[in-house]
Amino acid sequence: MRRSPPGWDLGDFLNRGTMVAARTENTKRRSKMKKRTIGTIEVAALLMMAVVPFASAITQDDIILYRGAGSWFGEQSGAAGFGDGTVVDASLTGFGLAGATAMVGDINGDGVDDVVVAQNNAGGYQWVAAHSTTDGSGNVVMSSATTSINNNFGTVDGNAGNRLADINGDGIKDIVTVNPDYTWHTMLSTTAGISTGAYQHKQFGLAGDHIISGDFNGDGMSDIGVWRAGTTYVNLSDVGVLGAGAVATGGIGDSSWEMTLVGDINGDGRDDLMLVDNNDSHVADGQLSWIAAYGSASGQLDFTSGGGNSGFGYFGLNTDVPMLADINGDGKDDLVVTRSNGAGGMEFYSAYTDVSGALQGAVGVDSSTTFGFDTDQVVFGQLNVIPEPAALGMILLGGGVLWVRKRLMI
C-alpha cells in the first residue's frame, strides 16, 4: 500500500469539526509500498524475466507517537495487528519543539521512514527531518545524527495544513504547506532530504474547504484537492509539477459530514477519500459513520461513478479520533480510531477492510492495544524494512509484456 491519511489519510494536523486528513496522510499522509500494478504491451510471444532489486516489501503500519517537546516512541504491528502496547521498538528524544506538527515519511529516498516536524520559527514554519537508519536486521532506528532543514517554508498564522507528499513521483516525500489563501506550496526533496531554494505553488480551494492530497489517479504523483460540502475537486499533478494537470470534479456526502481522510481502502494503488461523521446525522447510537469514494484513472472522487464506493459503515465512538492505516499489512488501509482510556493512556482500535474495500454496516474490532498518552500526537509509519529480492519484472507472454512493479505510496 502506500502511503495517510490519514493519513492522513488521513494525511496527516487534525482539527475536530473542520478536520483535514493531514494526520492520516502523514499517517497516511508514511512511506508504504503499493501493491503490484500490471500493464500490457503487445510484442512477440516469448517468456523472459528481468529482476531488479528493491528496498522493501509491504509491511504493516506501525504506531509512532510524538510527545511534548521532542520525544518520539514507536511500536511495531505484526501479523495479528497492533503490538501489545508494552514494547517500545523505536524512540528518539530531543527532536522537535512543543506544538510542532509531527509527520513520518521517506524524505531522502533510502526506503526508510524518517520523522519530520514543522514548527513555528518567528511566524514561519521551520521544517526539520531526522533521517532514520536501520540496525542491520530490518528494524528502523530513529536518529537525529543526520538531519535536513528548511528554516522558513509556510505561514503559521491561518495555515490550512502541512503534509508530506510525493509530488513528482520519484519515491521521495516532498514538503507541502497550504497558506491561508489556499495557495499550495511544495519544495521537492532530494536524496539529501528536505531542500531549500526554488519551490512550486498553485492556488486551489476556498476558505472553509477541507484540503486533501493523495495519488487519486494512480500515476505515482501526489495530487491536490479539496472537499467542499459534498463536492470534490482534484487538481492532478503532471510531469512532476504541482497542480499542472487536469481538474476532476465529483461528489460524495453533504455538509453534514465533518471529517476527511485519505488512503487506499480497496488496494488498487489509487488513493480514496473517506468521509467520517461524528454528529449522529447518519447513525443515532453515538458511533462514527464512514463512507468512501474510490480513486479513479481520471482522478475523480465520486460516490456514484468514477472508481466506485465503499458503501456505508459505522465503527468507533463519536468521541473517537478516526484515522486510516494498514494495520494487517494486506496493502489496504484499515479503519482506526484512538480514544483516551480515562487514565491518561491512549487506546487504539482497528477494523480491517475486506478484499474489495467495502464497508458493511456495523464493523467489528479486529485489533486493539493501549500505547502512549492520550495527549500524544499519533502518526503511522513503518518501523521495519523487509528485503525483497525482486520488485520489477518483465514477463513476455502470449504476445504481450506484463510489467510488474512496485511504487512508493504517497
Tab-separated table of C-alpha atoms in Angstrom:
chain	number	residue	atom	x	y	z
A	1	MET	CA	0.000	0.000	0.000
A	2	ARG	CA	1.172	3.473	0.259
A	3	ARG	CA	1.063	5.590	1.638
A	4	SER	CA	-2.130	8.886	5.033
A	5	PRO	CA	-4.423	9.596	5.794
A	6	PRO	CA	-4.729	9.679	7.261
A	7	GLY	CA	-3.204	9.788	6.871
A	8	TRP	CA	-3.667	11.020	6.618
A	9	ASP	CA	-5.410	9.724	5.480
A	10	LEU	CA	-5.550	10.957	6.993
A	11	GLY	CA	-2.546	12.832	5.828
A	12	ASP	CA	-1.845	13.922	8.153
A	13	PHE	CA	-2.633	18.253	11.709
A	14	LEU	CA	-6.086	17.417	12.845
A	15	ASN	CA	-8.857	19.875	13.759
A	16	ARG	CA	-12.058	18.472	15.166
A	17	GLY	CA	-15.095	19.928	13.371
A	18	THR	CA	-13.035	21.070	10.408
A	19	MET	CA	-10.786	18.073	10.286
A	20	VAL	CA	-8.496	17.535	7.362
A	21	ALA	CA	-6.641	14.391	6.572
A	22	ALA	CA	-3.143	15.504	7.488
A	23	ARG	CA	-2.760	13.061	10.362
A	24	THR	CA	-3.827	10.160	8.205
A	25	GLU	CA	-1.970	11.175	5.096
A	26	ASN	CA	1.193	11.714	7.049
A	27	THR	CA	-0.196	8.757	8.749
A	28	LYS	CA	-1.097	8.312	5.843
A	29	ARG	CA	-0.064	11.214	4.887
A	30	ARG	CA	4.066	7.407	5.864
A	31	SER	CA	6.014	5.649	3.085
A	32	LYS	CA	4.367	2.390	2.155
A	33	MET	CA	4.881	0.050	-0.747
A	34	LYS	CA	1.914	-0.185	-3.050
A	35	LYS	CA	0.584	-3.375	-4.444
A	36	ARG	CA	1.955	-4.598	-7.736
A	37	THR	CA	0.395	-2.977	-10.756
A	38	ILE	CA	0.319	-4.591	-14.159
A	39	GLY	CA	0.217	-3.173	-17.654
A	40	THR	CA	0.379	-4.863	-21.079
A	41	ILE	CA	2.455	-4.097	-24.174
A	42	GLU	CA	1.952	-6.128	-27.377
A	43	VAL	CA	5.135	-7.935	-28.538
A	44	ALA	CA	6.227	-11.317	-29.904
A	45	ALA	CA	5.431	-14.398	-27.899
A	46	LEU	CA	8.274	-15.467	-25.617
A	47	LEU	CA	8.994	-15.743	-21.946
A	48	MET	CA	11.539	-13.671	-20.104
A	49	MET	CA	12.041	-12.274	-16.643
A	50	ALA	CA	14.195	-9.322	-15.679
A	51	VAL	CA	14.763	-8.792	-11.995
A	52	VAL	CA	15.818	-5.585	-10.266
A	53	PRO	CA	16.484	-5.497	-6.510
A	54	PHE	CA	14.228	-3.305	-4.434
A	55	ALA	CA	14.439	-1.915	-0.912
A	56	SER	CA	11.392	-3.353	0.790
A	57	ALA	CA	8.097	-5.201	0.637
A	58	ILE	CA	4.696	-4.379	2.048
A	59	THR	CA	4.610	-4.460	5.830
A	60	GLN	CA	2.124	-3.387	8.460
A	61	ASP	CA	1.857	0.235	9.511
A	62	ASP	CA	3.237	0.872	12.973
A	63	ILE	CA	2.206	3.351	15.673
A	64	ILE	CA	4.507	6.346	16.078
A	65	LEU	CA	3.879	8.911	18.817
A	66	TYR	CA	5.183	12.452	19.214
A	67	ARG	CA	5.091	13.714	22.778
A	68	GLY	CA	5.683	17.164	24.235
A	69	ALA	CA	8.957	18.753	23.228
A	70	GLY	CA	10.811	16.313	21.036
A	71	SER	CA	10.106	12.769	22.270
A	72	TRP	CA	9.167	10.012	19.798
A	73	PHE	CA	8.042	6.459	20.537
A	74	GLY	CA	7.161	3.671	18.131
A	75	GLU	CA	5.682	0.205	18.394
A	76	GLN	CA	5.648	-2.324	15.577
A	77	SER	CA	2.488	-4.030	14.429
A	78	GLY	CA	2.576	-7.710	13.498
A	79	ALA	CA	0.673	-10.330	11.558
A	80	ALA	CA	-2.065	-10.210	14.206
A	81	GLY	CA	-2.334	-6.405	14.048
A	82	PHE	CA	-1.298	-3.926	16.713
A	83	GLY	CA	1.512	-4.743	19.130
A	84	ASP	CA	0.811	-5.494	22.773
A	85	GLY	CA	1.447	-1.932	23.965
A	86	THR	CA	4.323	-2.886	26.245
A	87	VAL	CA	7.302	-2.745	23.880
A	88	VAL	CA	8.865	0.445	22.512
A	89	ASP	CA	10.514	-0.657	19.260
A	90	ALA	CA	11.962	2.751	18.387
A	91	SER	CA	12.466	6.030	20.207
A	92	LEU	CA	14.099	9.413	19.817
A	93	THR	CA	14.458	12.350	22.205
A	94	GLY	CA	15.339	15.980	21.740
A	95	PHE	CA	13.926	16.315	18.231
A	96	GLY	CA	11.172	18.896	17.762
A	97	LEU	CA	9.563	21.696	19.735
A	98	ALA	CA	6.349	21.747	21.737
A	99	GLY	CA	3.412	22.369	19.419
A	100	ALA	CA	5.203	21.087	16.322
A	101	THR	CA	3.267	19.144	13.689
A	102	ALA	CA	4.655	15.606	13.541
A	103	MET	CA	4.932	13.699	10.251
A	104	VAL	CA	6.535	10.487	9.008
A	105	GLY	CA	7.768	9.564	5.539
A	106	ASP	CA	10.831	8.670	3.483
A	107	ILE	CA	12.309	12.134	2.993
A	108	ASN	CA	15.575	11.066	1.322
A	109	GLY	CA	14.616	8.048	-0.767
A	110	ASP	CA	16.592	5.375	1.082
A	111	GLY	CA	13.498	3.233	1.652
A	112	VAL	CA	13.359	4.018	5.391
A	113	ASP	CA	10.713	6.220	7.022
A	114	ASP	CA	12.064	9.392	8.629
A	115	VAL	CA	10.445	11.620	11.262
A	116	VAL	CA	9.693	15.214	10.331
A	117	VAL	CA	8.457	18.262	12.218
A	118	ALA	CA	7.047	21.572	11.044
A	119	GLN	CA	7.385	24.096	13.865
A	120	ASN	CA	6.951	27.800	14.463
A	121	ASN	CA	10.004	29.873	13.627
A	122	ALA	CA	9.172	33.562	14.045
A	123	GLY	CA	5.835	33.245	12.243
A	124	GLY	CA	7.049	30.897	9.526
A	125	TYR	CA	7.394	27.134	9.546
A	126	GLN	CA	10.742	25.517	10.128
A	127	TRP	CA	10.801	22.019	8.644
A	128	VAL	CA	13.320	19.553	10.036
A	129	ALA	CA	13.770	15.873	9.154
A	130	ALA	CA	15.690	13.333	11.226
A	131	HIS	CA	17.000	10.697	8.837
A	132	SER	CA	16.319	7.240	10.234
A	133	THR	CA	18.629	4.267	9.738
A	134	THR	CA	18.288	0.506	10.207
A	135	ASP	CA	20.003	-1.854	12.619
A	136	GLY	CA	21.023	-4.472	10.068
A	137	SER	CA	18.058	-6.692	10.881
A	138	GLY	CA	15.482	-4.533	9.142
A	139	ASN	CA	14.412	-2.612	12.240
A	140	VAL	CA	14.215	1.155	11.842
A	141	VAL	CA	16.351	3.250	14.180
A	142	MET	CA	15.049	6.774	14.758
A	143	SER	CA	18.079	9.021	14.735
A	144	SER	CA	18.827	12.727	14.506
A	145	ALA	CA	22.523	12.166	13.741
A	146	THR	CA	21.772	13.281	10.179
A	147	THR	CA	19.145	15.930	9.541
A	148	SER	CA	17.904	18.173	6.756
A	149	ILE	CA	16.190	21.516	7.275
A	150	ASN	CA	14.293	24.359	5.677
A	151	ASN	CA	14.059	27.283	8.086
A	152	ASN	CA	11.166	29.177	6.509
A	153	PHE	CA	8.525	27.431	4.439
A	154	GLY	CA	4.882	28.315	5.016
A	155	THR	CA	2.932	30.787	7.142
A	156	VAL	CA	1.914	29.793	10.664
A	157	ASP	CA	-0.972	32.222	11.192
A	158	GLY	CA	-4.057	30.854	9.432
A	159	ASN	CA	-2.199	27.950	7.855
A	160	ALA	CA	-4.575	25.434	6.234
A	161	GLY	CA	-2.316	22.404	6.584
A	162	ASN	CA	1.150	20.863	6.412
A	163	ARG	CA	1.897	17.445	4.997
A	164	LEU	CA	4.309	15.169	3.160
A	165	ALA	CA	3.526	14.061	-0.403
A	166	ASP	CA	5.412	12.744	-3.416
A	167	ILE	CA	4.596	15.460	-5.965
A	168	ASN	CA	6.995	14.364	-8.706
A	169	GLY	CA	6.698	10.607	-8.264
A	170	ASP	CA	10.359	9.905	-7.506
A	171	GLY	CA	9.604	7.906	-4.361
A	172	ILE	CA	10.805	10.683	-2.053
A	173	LYS	CA	8.405	12.638	0.156
A	174	ASP	CA	8.247	16.371	-0.523
A	175	ILE	CA	7.160	19.004	1.997
A	176	VAL	CA	3.813	20.690	1.305
A	177	THR	CA	2.193	23.633	3.069
A	178	VAL	CA	-1.115	25.377	2.340
A	179	ASN	CA	-1.244	29.069	3.176
A	180	PRO	CA	-4.386	30.893	4.419
A	181	ASP	CA	-5.414	31.853	0.861
A	182	TYR	CA	-5.317	28.176	-0.133
A	183	THR	CA	-2.142	28.566	-2.122
A	184	TRP	CA	-0.359	25.221	-2.043
A	185	HIS	CA	3.435	25.328	-1.885
A	186	THR	CA	5.806	22.403	-2.279
A	187	MET	CA	9.561	22.075	-2.020
A	188	LEU	CA	10.826	18.943	-3.757
A	189	SER	CA	13.082	16.797	-1.589
A	190	THR	CA	16.246	15.068	-2.811
A	191	THR	CA	18.401	12.184	-1.681
A	192	ALA	CA	19.875	14.696	0.793
A	193	GLY	CA	16.417	15.211	2.328
A	194	ILE	CA	14.476	18.464	2.730
A	195	SER	CA	15.698	21.095	0.292
A	196	THR	CA	15.715	24.868	0.010
A	197	GLY	CA	15.565	27.247	-2.930
A	198	ALA	CA	13.026	27.129	-5.752
A	199	TYR	CA	9.525	25.922	-4.917
A	200	GLN	CA	6.273	25.200	-6.753
A	201	HIS	CA	2.948	26.798	-5.896
A	202	LYS	CA	-0.685	26.650	-7.001
A	203	GLN	CA	-3.790	28.375	-5.636
A	204	PHE	CA	-6.560	25.800	-5.302
A	205	GLY	CA	-9.516	25.956	-2.923
A	206	LEU	CA	-11.638	28.378	-0.936
A	207	ALA	CA	-11.806	29.322	2.723
A	208	GLY	CA	-13.556	26.587	4.685
A	209	ASP	CA	-12.660	23.777	2.278
A	210	HIS	CA	-11.195	20.540	3.605
A	211	ILE	CA	-7.844	20.065	1.923
A	212	ILE	CA	-6.955	16.583	0.645
A	213	SER	CA	-3.886	15.197	-1.082
A	214	GLY	CA	-3.025	11.779	-2.439
A	215	ASP	CA	-2.381	9.838	-5.620
A	216	PHE	CA	-6.002	9.724	-6.747
A	217	ASN	CA	-5.320	8.561	-10.324
A	218	GLY	CA	-2.553	6.069	-9.540
A	219	ASP	CA	0.240	7.602	-11.623
A	220	GLY	CA	2.700	7.752	-8.729
A	221	MET	CA	2.437	11.521	-8.205
A	222	SER	CA	0.509	13.102	-5.333
A	223	ASP	CA	-2.397	15.285	-6.399
A	224	ILE	CA	-4.009	18.153	-4.505
A	225	GLY	CA	-7.667	18.730	-3.861
A	226	VAL	CA	-10.469	19.959	-1.647
A	227	TRP	CA	-13.793	18.621	-0.399
A	228	ARG	CA	-16.488	21.276	-0.208
A	229	ALA	CA	-19.769	20.304	1.481
A	230	GLY	CA	-20.334	17.288	-0.751
A	231	THR	CA	-18.309	18.217	-3.835
A	232	THR	CA	-14.784	17.020	-4.570
A	233	TYR	CA	-12.274	18.966	-6.644
A	234	VAL	CA	-8.996	17.249	-7.541
A	235	ASN	CA	-6.170	19.012	-9.389
A	236	LEU	CA	-3.805	16.389	-10.756
A	237	SER	CA	-0.057	16.776	-10.648
A	238	ASP	CA	1.623	16.250	-14.007
A	239	VAL	CA	5.222	15.932	-15.242
A	240	GLY	CA	6.344	16.397	-11.648
A	241	VAL	CA	4.638	19.764	-11.254
A	242	LEU	CA	2.122	20.568	-8.510
A	243	GLY	CA	-1.381	21.077	-9.941
A	244	ALA	CA	-0.203	21.087	-13.561
A	245	GLY	CA	-2.757	18.503	-14.704
A	246	ALA	CA	-6.499	18.386	-15.225
A	247	VAL	CA	-9.159	19.164	-12.617
A	248	ALA	CA	-11.601	16.343	-11.832
A	249	THR	CA	-14.893	17.111	-10.083
A	250	GLY	CA	-17.098	14.624	-8.260
A	251	GLY	CA	-19.378	14.289	-5.282
A	252	ILE	CA	-19.632	12.394	-2.014
A	253	GLY	CA	-21.631	13.170	1.112
A	254	ASP	CA	-23.022	16.547	2.065
A	255	SER	CA	-22.357	19.312	4.565
A	256	SER	CA	-23.390	17.059	7.478
A	257	TRP	CA	-20.188	15.035	7.087
A	258	GLU	CA	-17.427	16.577	9.169
A	259	MET	CA	-14.078	14.868	8.586
A	260	THR	CA	-11.980	13.853	5.585
A	261	LEU	CA	-9.313	11.143	5.453
A	262	VAL	CA	-7.258	9.841	2.529
A	263	GLY	CA	-5.951	6.309	1.996
A	264	ASP	CA	-6.126	3.324	-0.343
A	265	ILE	CA	-9.156	1.457	1.009
A	266	ASN	CA	-9.585	-1.118	-1.767
A	267	GLY	CA	-5.902	-1.733	-2.538
A	268	ASP	CA	-5.993	-0.760	-6.214
A	269	GLY	CA	-2.985	1.571	-5.997
A	270	ARG	CA	-5.111	4.727	-6.066
A	271	ASP	CA	-5.933	6.826	-3.040
A	272	ASP	CA	-9.541	7.129	-1.924
A	273	LEU	CA	-11.435	9.804	0.004
A	274	MET	CA	-13.060	8.719	3.246
A	275	LEU	CA	-15.691	10.882	4.970
A	276	VAL	CA	-16.382	10.418	8.682
A	277	ASP	CA	-19.298	11.850	10.658
A	278	ASN	CA	-19.414	12.108	14.442
A	279	ASN	CA	-22.620	14.094	14.986
A	280	ASP	CA	-25.189	11.256	14.784
A	281	SER	CA	-26.586	12.576	11.489
A	282	HIS	CA	-26.223	9.145	9.899
A	283	VAL	CA	-26.315	6.754	12.837
A	284	ALA	CA	-28.122	7.537	16.075
A	285	ASP	CA	-26.211	5.431	18.569
A	286	GLY	CA	-23.131	7.518	19.309
A	287	GLN	CA	-20.907	5.834	16.743
A	288	LEU	CA	-18.785	7.173	13.894
A	289	SER	CA	-20.135	6.844	10.340
A	290	TRP	CA	-17.768	6.144	7.410
A	291	ILE	CA	-18.157	6.286	3.606
A	292	ALA	CA	-15.508	6.373	0.877
A	293	ALA	CA	-15.313	7.314	-2.801
A	294	TYR	CA	-12.596	5.341	-4.569
A	295	GLY	CA	-9.921	6.943	-6.715
A	296	SER	CA	-10.169	6.510	-10.480
A	297	ALA	CA	-7.997	6.723	-13.605
A	298	SER	CA	-9.183	10.298	-14.160
A	299	GLY	CA	-8.608	11.253	-10.519
A	300	GLN	CA	-12.329	11.808	-9.993
A	301	LEU	CA	-13.645	11.088	-6.500
A	302	ASP	CA	-17.338	10.385	-6.883
A	303	PHE	CA	-19.634	8.184	-4.816
A	304	THR	CA	-21.860	7.089	-7.708
A	305	SER	CA	-19.413	6.945	-10.633
A	306	GLY	CA	-15.659	7.026	-11.249
A	307	GLY	CA	-13.854	4.372	-9.221
A	308	GLY	CA	-16.897	3.311	-7.165
A	309	ASN	CA	-17.518	3.474	-3.432
A	310	SER	CA	-17.212	1.558	-0.185
A	311	GLY	CA	-20.828	1.700	0.879
A	312	PHE	CA	-21.759	2.828	4.377
A	313	GLY	CA	-20.315	1.566	7.651
A	314	TYR	CA	-20.037	2.606	11.266
A	315	PHE	CA	-17.186	1.955	13.645
A	316	GLY	CA	-15.922	3.621	16.828
A	317	LEU	CA	-17.480	6.116	19.199
A	318	ASN	CA	-18.408	9.643	18.162
A	319	THR	CA	-15.806	10.979	20.608
A	320	ASP	CA	-13.003	8.954	18.990
A	321	VAL	CA	-10.389	10.353	16.605
A	322	PRO	CA	-10.623	8.495	13.256
A	323	MET	CA	-7.591	7.609	11.145
A	324	LEU	CA	-6.568	5.248	8.331
A	325	ALA	CA	-3.583	2.875	8.321
A	326	ASP	CA	-2.719	-0.596	7.003
A	327	ILE	CA	-2.587	-2.441	10.318
A	328	ASN	CA	-2.575	-6.017	8.982
A	329	GLY	CA	-0.232	-5.431	6.037
A	330	ASP	CA	-2.580	-6.569	3.253
A	331	GLY	CA	-1.993	-3.470	1.120
A	332	LYS	CA	-5.304	-1.825	2.060
A	333	ASP	CA	-5.816	0.912	4.642
A	334	ASP	CA	-7.940	-0.094	7.615
A	335	LEU	CA	-10.264	1.930	9.836
A	336	VAL	CA	-8.516	3.100	13.009
A	337	VAL	CA	-9.787	5.071	15.993
A	338	THR	CA	-7.968	6.360	19.046
A	339	ARG	CA	-9.500	7.273	22.392
A	340	SER	CA	-8.480	8.046	25.947
A	341	ASN	CA	-8.695	5.142	28.379
A	342	GLY	CA	-9.785	7.533	31.123
A	343	ALA	CA	-6.500	7.188	32.986
A	344	GLY	CA	-4.255	9.230	30.698
A	345	GLY	CA	-3.471	6.406	28.272
A	346	MET	CA	-4.257	6.050	24.562
A	347	GLU	CA	-6.347	3.176	23.209
A	348	PHE	CA	-6.195	2.054	19.562
A	349	TYR	CA	-8.883	0.065	17.761
A	350	SER	CA	-8.822	-1.113	14.153
A	351	ALA	CA	-11.317	-2.720	11.799
A	352	TYR	CA	-9.770	-4.357	8.738
A	353	THR	CA	-11.156	-3.548	5.317
A	354	ASP	CA	-12.274	-6.557	3.262
A	355	VAL	CA	-10.970	-7.742	-0.100
A	356	SER	CA	-12.932	-5.135	-2.066
A	357	GLY	CA	-12.700	-2.350	0.498
A	358	ALA	CA	-16.458	-2.436	1.070
A	359	LEU	CA	-17.976	-1.371	4.394
A	360	GLN	CA	-20.970	-3.389	5.540
A	361	GLY	CA	-22.965	-1.690	8.292
A	362	ALA	CA	-21.597	-2.254	11.772
A	363	VAL	CA	-17.860	-3.011	11.644
A	364	GLY	CA	-16.252	-5.040	14.438
A	365	VAL	CA	-12.879	-4.620	16.133
A	366	ASP	CA	-10.134	-6.778	14.612
A	367	SER	CA	-7.170	-5.464	16.607
A	368	SER	CA	-6.638	-3.224	19.618
A	369	THR	CA	-3.944	-2.064	22.008
A	370	THR	CA	-3.109	0.603	24.561
A	371	PHE	CA	0.051	2.603	23.921
A	372	GLY	CA	1.255	6.051	24.933
A	373	PHE	CA	-0.559	9.007	26.469
A	374	ASP	CA	-3.863	10.479	25.341
A	375	THR	CA	-2.102	13.804	24.719
A	376	ASP	CA	0.381	12.326	22.219
A	377	GLN	CA	0.252	13.123	18.519
A	378	VAL	CA	-0.374	9.917	16.583
A	379	VAL	CA	1.074	9.180	13.158
A	380	PHE	CA	1.724	5.900	11.369
A	381	GLY	CA	4.848	4.745	9.566
A	382	GLN	CA	6.940	1.651	9.080
A	383	LEU	CA	9.447	0.636	11.721
A	384	ASN	CA	10.835	-2.377	9.892
A	385	VAL	CA	12.081	-2.885	6.362
A	386	ILE	CA	11.737	-6.357	4.866
A	387	PRO	CA	14.154	-7.010	1.971
A	388	GLU	CA	12.557	-8.255	-1.217
A	389	PRO	CA	14.700	-9.742	-3.995
A	390	ALA	CA	12.576	-8.594	-6.914
A	391	ALA	CA	10.110	-5.797	-7.445
A	392	LEU	CA	10.384	-5.112	-11.158
A	393	GLY	CA	9.751	-7.936	-13.566
A	394	MET	CA	9.191	-8.086	-17.311
A	395	ILE	CA	7.320	-11.149	-18.462
A	396	LEU	CA	6.872	-11.645	-22.192
A	397	LEU	CA	3.895	-13.941	-22.553
A	398	GLY	CA	1.411	-14.776	-25.296
A	399	GLY	CA	2.196	-11.785	-27.477
A	400	GLY	CA	2.244	-9.342	-24.610
A	401	VAL	CA	4.544	-7.958	-21.955
A	402	LEU	CA	3.460	-7.829	-18.345
A	403	TRP	CA	5.316	-5.195	-16.386
A	404	VAL	CA	5.178	-5.972	-12.679
A	405	ARG	CA	6.393	-3.162	-10.498
A	406	LYS	CA	6.112	-1.575	-7.079
A	407	ARG	CA	5.611	2.088	-6.458
A	408	LEU	CA	6.171	4.095	-3.312
A	409	MET	CA	2.886	5.286	-1.987
A	410	ILE	CA	2.042	8.868	-1.210
